[in-house]
PDB file of C-alpha atoms in Angstrom:
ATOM      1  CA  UNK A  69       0.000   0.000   0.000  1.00 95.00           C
ATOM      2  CA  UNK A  70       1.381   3.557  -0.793  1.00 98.00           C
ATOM      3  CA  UNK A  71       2.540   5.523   2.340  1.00 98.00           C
ATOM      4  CA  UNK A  72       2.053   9.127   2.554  1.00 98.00           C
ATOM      5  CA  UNK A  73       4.418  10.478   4.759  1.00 97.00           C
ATOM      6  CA  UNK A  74       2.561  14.269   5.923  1.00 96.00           C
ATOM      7  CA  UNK A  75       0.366  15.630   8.521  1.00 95.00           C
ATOM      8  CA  UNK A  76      -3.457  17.020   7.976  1.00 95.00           C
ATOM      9  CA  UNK A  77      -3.049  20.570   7.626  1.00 93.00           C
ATOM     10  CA  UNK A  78      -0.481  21.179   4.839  1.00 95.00           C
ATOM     11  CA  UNK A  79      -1.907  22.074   1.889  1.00 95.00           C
ATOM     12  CA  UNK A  80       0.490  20.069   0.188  1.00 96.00           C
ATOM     13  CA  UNK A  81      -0.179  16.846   1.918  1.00 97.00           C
ATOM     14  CA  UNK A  82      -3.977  18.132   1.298  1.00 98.00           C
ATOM     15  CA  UNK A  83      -3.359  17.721  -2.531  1.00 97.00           C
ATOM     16  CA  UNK A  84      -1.825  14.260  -2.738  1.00 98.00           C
ATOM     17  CA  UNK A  85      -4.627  12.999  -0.735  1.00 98.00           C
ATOM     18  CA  UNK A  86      -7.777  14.832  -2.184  1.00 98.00           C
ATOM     19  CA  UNK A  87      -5.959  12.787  -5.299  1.00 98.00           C
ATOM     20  CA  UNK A  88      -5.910   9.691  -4.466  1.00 98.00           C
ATOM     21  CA  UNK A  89      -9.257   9.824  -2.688  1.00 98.00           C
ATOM     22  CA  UNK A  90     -10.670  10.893  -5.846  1.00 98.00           C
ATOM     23  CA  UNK A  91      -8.673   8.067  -7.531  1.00 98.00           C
ATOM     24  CA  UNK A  92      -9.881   5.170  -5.333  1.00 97.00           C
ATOM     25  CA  UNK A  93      -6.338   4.119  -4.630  1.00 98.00           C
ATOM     26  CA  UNK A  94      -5.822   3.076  -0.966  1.00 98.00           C
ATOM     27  CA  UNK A  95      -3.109   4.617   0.828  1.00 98.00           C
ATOM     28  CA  UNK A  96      -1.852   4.651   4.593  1.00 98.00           C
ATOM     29  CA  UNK A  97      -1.039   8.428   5.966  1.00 97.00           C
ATOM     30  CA  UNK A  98       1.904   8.172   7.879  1.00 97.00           C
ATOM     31  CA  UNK A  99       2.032  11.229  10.302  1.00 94.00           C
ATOM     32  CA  UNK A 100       5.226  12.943   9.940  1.00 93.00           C
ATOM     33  CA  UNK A 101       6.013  17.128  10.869  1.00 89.00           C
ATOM     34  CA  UNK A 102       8.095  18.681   8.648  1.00 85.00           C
ATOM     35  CA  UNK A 103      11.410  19.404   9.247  1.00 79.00           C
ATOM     36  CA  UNK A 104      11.287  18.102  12.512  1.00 75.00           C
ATOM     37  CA  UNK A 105      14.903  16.957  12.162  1.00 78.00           C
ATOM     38  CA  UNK A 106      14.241  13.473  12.638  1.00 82.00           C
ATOM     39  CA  UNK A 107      17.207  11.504  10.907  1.00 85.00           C
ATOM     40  CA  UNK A 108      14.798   8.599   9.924  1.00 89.00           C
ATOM     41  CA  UNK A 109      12.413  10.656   7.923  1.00 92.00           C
ATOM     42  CA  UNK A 110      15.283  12.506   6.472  1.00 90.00           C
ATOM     43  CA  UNK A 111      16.664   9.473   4.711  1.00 91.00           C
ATOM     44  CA  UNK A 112      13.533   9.324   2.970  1.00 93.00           C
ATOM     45  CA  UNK A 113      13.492  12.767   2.051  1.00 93.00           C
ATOM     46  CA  UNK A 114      16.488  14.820   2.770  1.00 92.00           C
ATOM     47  CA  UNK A 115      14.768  18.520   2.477  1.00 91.00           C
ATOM     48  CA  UNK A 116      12.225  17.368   5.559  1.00 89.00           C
ATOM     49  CA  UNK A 117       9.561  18.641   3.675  1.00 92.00           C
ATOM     50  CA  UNK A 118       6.326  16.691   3.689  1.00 96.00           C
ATOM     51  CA  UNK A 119       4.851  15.282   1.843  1.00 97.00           C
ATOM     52  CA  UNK A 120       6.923  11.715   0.643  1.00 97.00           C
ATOM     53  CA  UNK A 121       5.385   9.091  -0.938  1.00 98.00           C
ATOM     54  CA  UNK A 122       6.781   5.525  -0.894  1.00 98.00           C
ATOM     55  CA  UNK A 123       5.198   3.392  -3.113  1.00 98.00           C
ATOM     56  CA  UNK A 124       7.202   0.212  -3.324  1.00 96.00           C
ATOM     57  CA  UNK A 125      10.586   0.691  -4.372  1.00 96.00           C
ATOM     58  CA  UNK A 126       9.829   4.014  -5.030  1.00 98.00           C
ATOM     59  CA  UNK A 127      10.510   7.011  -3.059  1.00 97.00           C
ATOM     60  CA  UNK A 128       9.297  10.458  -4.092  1.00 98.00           C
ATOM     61  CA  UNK A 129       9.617  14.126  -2.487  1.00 94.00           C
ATOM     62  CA  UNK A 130       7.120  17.046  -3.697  1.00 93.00           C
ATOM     63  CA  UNK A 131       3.711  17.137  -3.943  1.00 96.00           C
ATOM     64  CA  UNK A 132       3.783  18.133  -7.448  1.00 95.00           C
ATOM     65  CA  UNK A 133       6.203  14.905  -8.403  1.00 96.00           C
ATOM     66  CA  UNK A 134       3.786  13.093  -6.713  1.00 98.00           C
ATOM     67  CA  UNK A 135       0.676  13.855  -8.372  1.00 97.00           C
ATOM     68  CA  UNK A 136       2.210  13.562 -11.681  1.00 96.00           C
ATOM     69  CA  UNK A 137       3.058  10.228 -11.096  1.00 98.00           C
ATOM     70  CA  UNK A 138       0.282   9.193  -9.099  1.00 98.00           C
ATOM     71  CA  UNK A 139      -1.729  10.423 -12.327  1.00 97.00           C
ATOM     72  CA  UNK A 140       0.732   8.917 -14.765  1.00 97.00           C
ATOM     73  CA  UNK A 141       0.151   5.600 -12.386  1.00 97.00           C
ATOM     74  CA  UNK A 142      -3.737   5.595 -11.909  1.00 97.00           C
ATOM     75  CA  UNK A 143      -4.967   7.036 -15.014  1.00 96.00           C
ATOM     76  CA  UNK A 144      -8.373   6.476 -14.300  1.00 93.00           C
ATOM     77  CA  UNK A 145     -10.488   9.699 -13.159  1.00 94.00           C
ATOM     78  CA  UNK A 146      -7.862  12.226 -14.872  1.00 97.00           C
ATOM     79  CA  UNK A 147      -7.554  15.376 -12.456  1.00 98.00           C
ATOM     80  CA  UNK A 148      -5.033  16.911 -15.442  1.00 97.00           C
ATOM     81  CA  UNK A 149      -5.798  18.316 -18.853  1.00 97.00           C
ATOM     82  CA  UNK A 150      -5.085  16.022 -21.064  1.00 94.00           C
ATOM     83  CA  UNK A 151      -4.073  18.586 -24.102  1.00 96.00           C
ATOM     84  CA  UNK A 152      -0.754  19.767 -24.509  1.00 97.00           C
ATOM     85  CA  UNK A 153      -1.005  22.934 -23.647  1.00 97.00           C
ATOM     86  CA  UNK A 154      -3.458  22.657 -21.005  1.00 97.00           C
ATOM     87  CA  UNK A 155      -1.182  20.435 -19.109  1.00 96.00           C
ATOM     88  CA  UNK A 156       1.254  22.995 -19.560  1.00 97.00           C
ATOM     89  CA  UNK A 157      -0.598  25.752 -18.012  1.00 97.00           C
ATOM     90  CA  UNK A 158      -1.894  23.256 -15.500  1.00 97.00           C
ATOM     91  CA  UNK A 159       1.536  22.819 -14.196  1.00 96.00           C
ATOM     92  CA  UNK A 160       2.552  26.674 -13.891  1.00 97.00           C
ATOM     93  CA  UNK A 161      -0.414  27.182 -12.078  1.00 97.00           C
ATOM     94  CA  UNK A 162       0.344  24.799  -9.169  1.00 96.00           C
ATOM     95  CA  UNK A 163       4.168  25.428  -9.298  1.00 96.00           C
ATOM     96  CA  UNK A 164       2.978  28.828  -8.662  1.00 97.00           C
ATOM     97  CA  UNK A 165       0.166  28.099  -6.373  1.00 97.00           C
ATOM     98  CA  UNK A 166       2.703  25.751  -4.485  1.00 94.00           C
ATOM     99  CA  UNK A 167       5.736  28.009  -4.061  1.00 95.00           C
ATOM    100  CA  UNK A 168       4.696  31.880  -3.888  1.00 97.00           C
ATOM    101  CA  UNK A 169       1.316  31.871  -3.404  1.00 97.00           C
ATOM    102  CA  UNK A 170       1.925  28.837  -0.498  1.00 96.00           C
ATOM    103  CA  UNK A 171       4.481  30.933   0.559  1.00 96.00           C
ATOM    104  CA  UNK A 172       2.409  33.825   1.833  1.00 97.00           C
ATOM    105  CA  UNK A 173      -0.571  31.697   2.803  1.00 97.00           C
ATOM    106  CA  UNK A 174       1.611  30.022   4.971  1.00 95.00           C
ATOM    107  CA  UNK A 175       2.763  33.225   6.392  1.00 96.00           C
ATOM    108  CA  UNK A 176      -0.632  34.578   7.239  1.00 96.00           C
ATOM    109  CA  UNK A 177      -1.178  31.049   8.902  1.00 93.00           C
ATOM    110  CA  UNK A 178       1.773  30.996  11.089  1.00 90.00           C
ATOM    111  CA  UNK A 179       1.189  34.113  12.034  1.00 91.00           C
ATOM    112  CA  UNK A 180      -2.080  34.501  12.959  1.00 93.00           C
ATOM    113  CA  UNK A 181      -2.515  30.728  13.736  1.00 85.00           C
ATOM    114  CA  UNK A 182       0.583  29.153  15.035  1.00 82.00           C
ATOM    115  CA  UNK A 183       1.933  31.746  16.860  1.00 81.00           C
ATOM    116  CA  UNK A 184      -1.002  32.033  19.506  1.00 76.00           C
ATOM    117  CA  UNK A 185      -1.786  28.823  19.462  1.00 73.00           C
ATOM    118  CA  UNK A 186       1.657  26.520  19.450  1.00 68.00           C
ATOM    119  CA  UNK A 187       3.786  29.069  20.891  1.00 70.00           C
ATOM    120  CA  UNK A 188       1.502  31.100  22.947  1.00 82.00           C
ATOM    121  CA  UNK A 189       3.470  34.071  20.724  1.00 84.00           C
ATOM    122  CA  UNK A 190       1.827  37.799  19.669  1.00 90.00           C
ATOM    123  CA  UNK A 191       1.435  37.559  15.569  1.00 84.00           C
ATOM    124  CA  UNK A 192       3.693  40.042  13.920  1.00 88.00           C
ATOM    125  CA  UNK A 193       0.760  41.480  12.678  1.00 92.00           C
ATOM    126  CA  UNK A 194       3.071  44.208  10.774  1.00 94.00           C
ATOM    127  CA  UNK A 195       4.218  41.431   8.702  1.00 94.00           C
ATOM    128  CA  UNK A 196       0.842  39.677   8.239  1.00 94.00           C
ATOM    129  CA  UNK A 197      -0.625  43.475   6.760  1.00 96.00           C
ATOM    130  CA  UNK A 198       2.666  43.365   4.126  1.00 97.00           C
ATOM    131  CA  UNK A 199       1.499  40.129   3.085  1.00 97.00           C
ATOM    132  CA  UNK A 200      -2.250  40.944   2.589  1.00 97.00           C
ATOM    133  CA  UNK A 201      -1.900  44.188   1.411  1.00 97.00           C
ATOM    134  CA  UNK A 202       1.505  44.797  -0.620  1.00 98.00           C
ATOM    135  CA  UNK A 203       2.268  40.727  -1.365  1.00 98.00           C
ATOM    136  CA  UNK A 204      -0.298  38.919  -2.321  1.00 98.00           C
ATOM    137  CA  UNK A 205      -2.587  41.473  -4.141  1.00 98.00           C
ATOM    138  CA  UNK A 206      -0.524  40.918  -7.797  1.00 98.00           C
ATOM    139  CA  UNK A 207      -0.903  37.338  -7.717  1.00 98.00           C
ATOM    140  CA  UNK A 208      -4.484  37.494  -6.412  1.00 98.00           C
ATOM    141  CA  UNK A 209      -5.092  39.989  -9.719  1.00 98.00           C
ATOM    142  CA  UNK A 210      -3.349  37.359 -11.856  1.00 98.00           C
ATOM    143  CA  UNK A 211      -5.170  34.347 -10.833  1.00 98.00           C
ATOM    144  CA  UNK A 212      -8.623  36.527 -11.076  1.00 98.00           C
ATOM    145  CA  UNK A 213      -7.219  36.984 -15.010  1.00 98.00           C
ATOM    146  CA  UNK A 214      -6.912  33.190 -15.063  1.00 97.00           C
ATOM    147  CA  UNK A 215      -9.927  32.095 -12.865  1.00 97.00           C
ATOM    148  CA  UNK A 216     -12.997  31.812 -14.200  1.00 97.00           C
ATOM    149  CA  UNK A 217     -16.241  33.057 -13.145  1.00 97.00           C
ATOM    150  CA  UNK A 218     -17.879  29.418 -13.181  1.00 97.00           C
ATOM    151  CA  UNK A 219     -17.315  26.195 -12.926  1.00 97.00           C
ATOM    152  CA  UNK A 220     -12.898  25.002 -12.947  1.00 98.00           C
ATOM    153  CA  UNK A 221     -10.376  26.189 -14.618  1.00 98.00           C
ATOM    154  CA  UNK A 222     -10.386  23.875 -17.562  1.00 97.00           C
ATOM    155  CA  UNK A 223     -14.245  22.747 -17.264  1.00 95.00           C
ATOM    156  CA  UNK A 224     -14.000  19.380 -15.190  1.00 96.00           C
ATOM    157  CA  UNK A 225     -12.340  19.581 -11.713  1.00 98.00           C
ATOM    158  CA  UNK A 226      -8.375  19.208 -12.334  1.00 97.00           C
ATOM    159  CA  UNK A 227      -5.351  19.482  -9.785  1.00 97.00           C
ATOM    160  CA  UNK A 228      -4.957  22.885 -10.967  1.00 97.00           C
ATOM    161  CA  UNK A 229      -8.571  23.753  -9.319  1.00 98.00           C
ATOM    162  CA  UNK A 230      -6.882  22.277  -6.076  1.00 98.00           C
ATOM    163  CA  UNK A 231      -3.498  23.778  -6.440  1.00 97.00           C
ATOM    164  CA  UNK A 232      -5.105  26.981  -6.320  1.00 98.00           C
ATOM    165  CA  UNK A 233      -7.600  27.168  -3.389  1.00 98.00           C
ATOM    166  CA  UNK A 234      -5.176  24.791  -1.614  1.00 97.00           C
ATOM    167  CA  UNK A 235      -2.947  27.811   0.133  1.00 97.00           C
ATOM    168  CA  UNK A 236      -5.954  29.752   0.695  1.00 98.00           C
ATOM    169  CA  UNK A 237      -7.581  27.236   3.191  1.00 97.00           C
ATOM    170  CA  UNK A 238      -4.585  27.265   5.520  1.00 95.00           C
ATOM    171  CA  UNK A 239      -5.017  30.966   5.564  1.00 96.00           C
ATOM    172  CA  UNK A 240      -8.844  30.693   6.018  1.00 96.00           C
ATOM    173  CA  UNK A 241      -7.320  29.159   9.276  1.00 94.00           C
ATOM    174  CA  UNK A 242      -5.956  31.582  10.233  1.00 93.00           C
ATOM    175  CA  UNK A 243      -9.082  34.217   9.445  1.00 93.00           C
ATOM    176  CA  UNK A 244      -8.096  35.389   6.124  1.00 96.00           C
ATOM    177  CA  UNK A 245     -10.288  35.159   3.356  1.00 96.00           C
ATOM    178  CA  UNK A 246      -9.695  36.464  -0.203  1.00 98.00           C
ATOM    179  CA  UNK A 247     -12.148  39.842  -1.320  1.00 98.00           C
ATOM    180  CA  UNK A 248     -14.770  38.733  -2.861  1.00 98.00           C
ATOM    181  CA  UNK A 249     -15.895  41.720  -3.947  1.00 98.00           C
ATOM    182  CA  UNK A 250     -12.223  41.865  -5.706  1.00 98.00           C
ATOM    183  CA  UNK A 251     -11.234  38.846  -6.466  1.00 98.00           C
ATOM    184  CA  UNK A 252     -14.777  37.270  -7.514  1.00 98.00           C
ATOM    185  CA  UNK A 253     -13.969  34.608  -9.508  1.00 98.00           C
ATOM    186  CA  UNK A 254     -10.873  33.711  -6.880  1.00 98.00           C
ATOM    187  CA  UNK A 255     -12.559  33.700  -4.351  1.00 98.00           C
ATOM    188  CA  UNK A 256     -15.769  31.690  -6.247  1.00 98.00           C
ATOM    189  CA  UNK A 257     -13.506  29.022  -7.152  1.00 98.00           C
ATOM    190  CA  UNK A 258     -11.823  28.388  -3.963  1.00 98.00           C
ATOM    191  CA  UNK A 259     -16.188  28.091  -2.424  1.00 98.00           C
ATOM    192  CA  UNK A 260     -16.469  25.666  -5.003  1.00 98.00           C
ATOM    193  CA  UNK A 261     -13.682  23.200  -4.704  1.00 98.00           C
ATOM    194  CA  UNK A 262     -14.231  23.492  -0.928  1.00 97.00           C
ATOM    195  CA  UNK A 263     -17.564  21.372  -2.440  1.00 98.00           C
ATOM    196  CA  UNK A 264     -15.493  18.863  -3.815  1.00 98.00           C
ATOM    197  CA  UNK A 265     -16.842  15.701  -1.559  1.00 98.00           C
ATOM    198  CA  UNK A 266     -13.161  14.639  -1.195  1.00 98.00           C
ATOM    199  CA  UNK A 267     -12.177  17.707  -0.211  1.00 98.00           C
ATOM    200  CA  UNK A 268     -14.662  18.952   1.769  1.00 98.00           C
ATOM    201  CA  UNK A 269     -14.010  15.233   4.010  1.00 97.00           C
ATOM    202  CA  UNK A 270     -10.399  16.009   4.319  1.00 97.00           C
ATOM    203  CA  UNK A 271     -11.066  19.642   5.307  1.00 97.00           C
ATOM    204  CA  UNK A 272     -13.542  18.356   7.996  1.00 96.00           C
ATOM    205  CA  UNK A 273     -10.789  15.989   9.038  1.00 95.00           C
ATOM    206  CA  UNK A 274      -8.135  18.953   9.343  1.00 94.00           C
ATOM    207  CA  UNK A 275     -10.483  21.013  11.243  1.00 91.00           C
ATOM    208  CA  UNK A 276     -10.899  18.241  13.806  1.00 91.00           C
ATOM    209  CA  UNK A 277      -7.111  17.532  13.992  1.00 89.00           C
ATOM    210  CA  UNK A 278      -6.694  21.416  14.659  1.00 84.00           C
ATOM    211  CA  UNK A 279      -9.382  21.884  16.856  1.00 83.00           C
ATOM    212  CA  UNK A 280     -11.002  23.887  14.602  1.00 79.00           C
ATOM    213  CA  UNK A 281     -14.509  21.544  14.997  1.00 67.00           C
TER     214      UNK A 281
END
């Protein structure tokens, strides 16, 4: 059985398993905190970044390497365009989605969320204002561009759908919720992949886990 090495909460463990839940493929979540310097895990994965898959003989970092081969693997139920450049655009969007968009999220989380919470710590809410209003804005504008006003972003629900609301549910955590009445279609799509059965069960599982429910 494939092991997912993560915790519930990342919103790139969150990815991998919406995926494979939507796939039908069993898998066993291994619980594992990044970087949490623990010499066993880091054999596995030498970054300490979660998730890892091990399926097999095969180990694999990134949640982006991941679902690409889990997709390649279970080709049933594609959650990827299957024209050229469709795919192609379908990968920028969750390398960006994944890395600078994360990025911030995940600053707006710690913050606001971590902070209090795990280290009984005041949020540098200084910092958290940057993000909201001088960071994020031009990617939130470039994703509205992208997004559109209905339905997913390439008419069936893809990884690229998740790859983009992903980020903003950690930051929903943390109380941060994207303008509606600026970012419409952002904000639409990020409502409507919440509805996603598999996703909505895994975000009901996080909430639980973080003592949000």
């Amino acid at each position: 059985m494939i092991k997912i090495y993560g915790v519930l909460g990342s919103p790139f463990v969150r990815k991998v398993l919406v995926l494979l839940d939507i796939k039908q493929v069993p898998y066993e979540l291994v619980a594992q905190m990044p970087f949490a310097r623990d010499e066993n895990y880091q054999k596995l994965n030498p970054l300490g970044k979660v998730p890892t898959m091990v399926d097999g003989d095969l180990t694999l970092g990134d949640s982006k390497v991941i679902c690409r081969y889990l997709e390649a693997a279970y080709p049933d139920l594609p959650l990827y365009p299957a024209e050229v450049k469709e795919r192609a655009l379908a990968d920028w969007y969750e390398d960006l989605c994944t890395g600078a968009v994360a990025e911030l999220a995940a600053g707006i989380f710690f913050q606001r969320f971590m902070r209090p919470f795990a280290f009984k710590q005041e949020p540098d809410e200084e910092l958290v204002a940057k993000i909201i209003d001088k960071k994020l804005p031009p990617l939130l504008d470039y994703l509205e561009s992208k997004v559109p006003a209905e339905g997913f972003v390439f008419g069936d629900f893809t990884m690229a759908d998740m790859s983009i609301a992903s980020p903003f549910y950690n930051a929903g955590y943390a109380g941060y919720e994207v303008d509606a009445s600026r970012w419409p279609n952002l904000a639409g799509l990020i409502n409507r992949v919440k509805e996603i059965p598999q996703v909505s069960t895994i975000l009901a599982k996080e909430a639980k886990t973080l003592g949000l429910s």
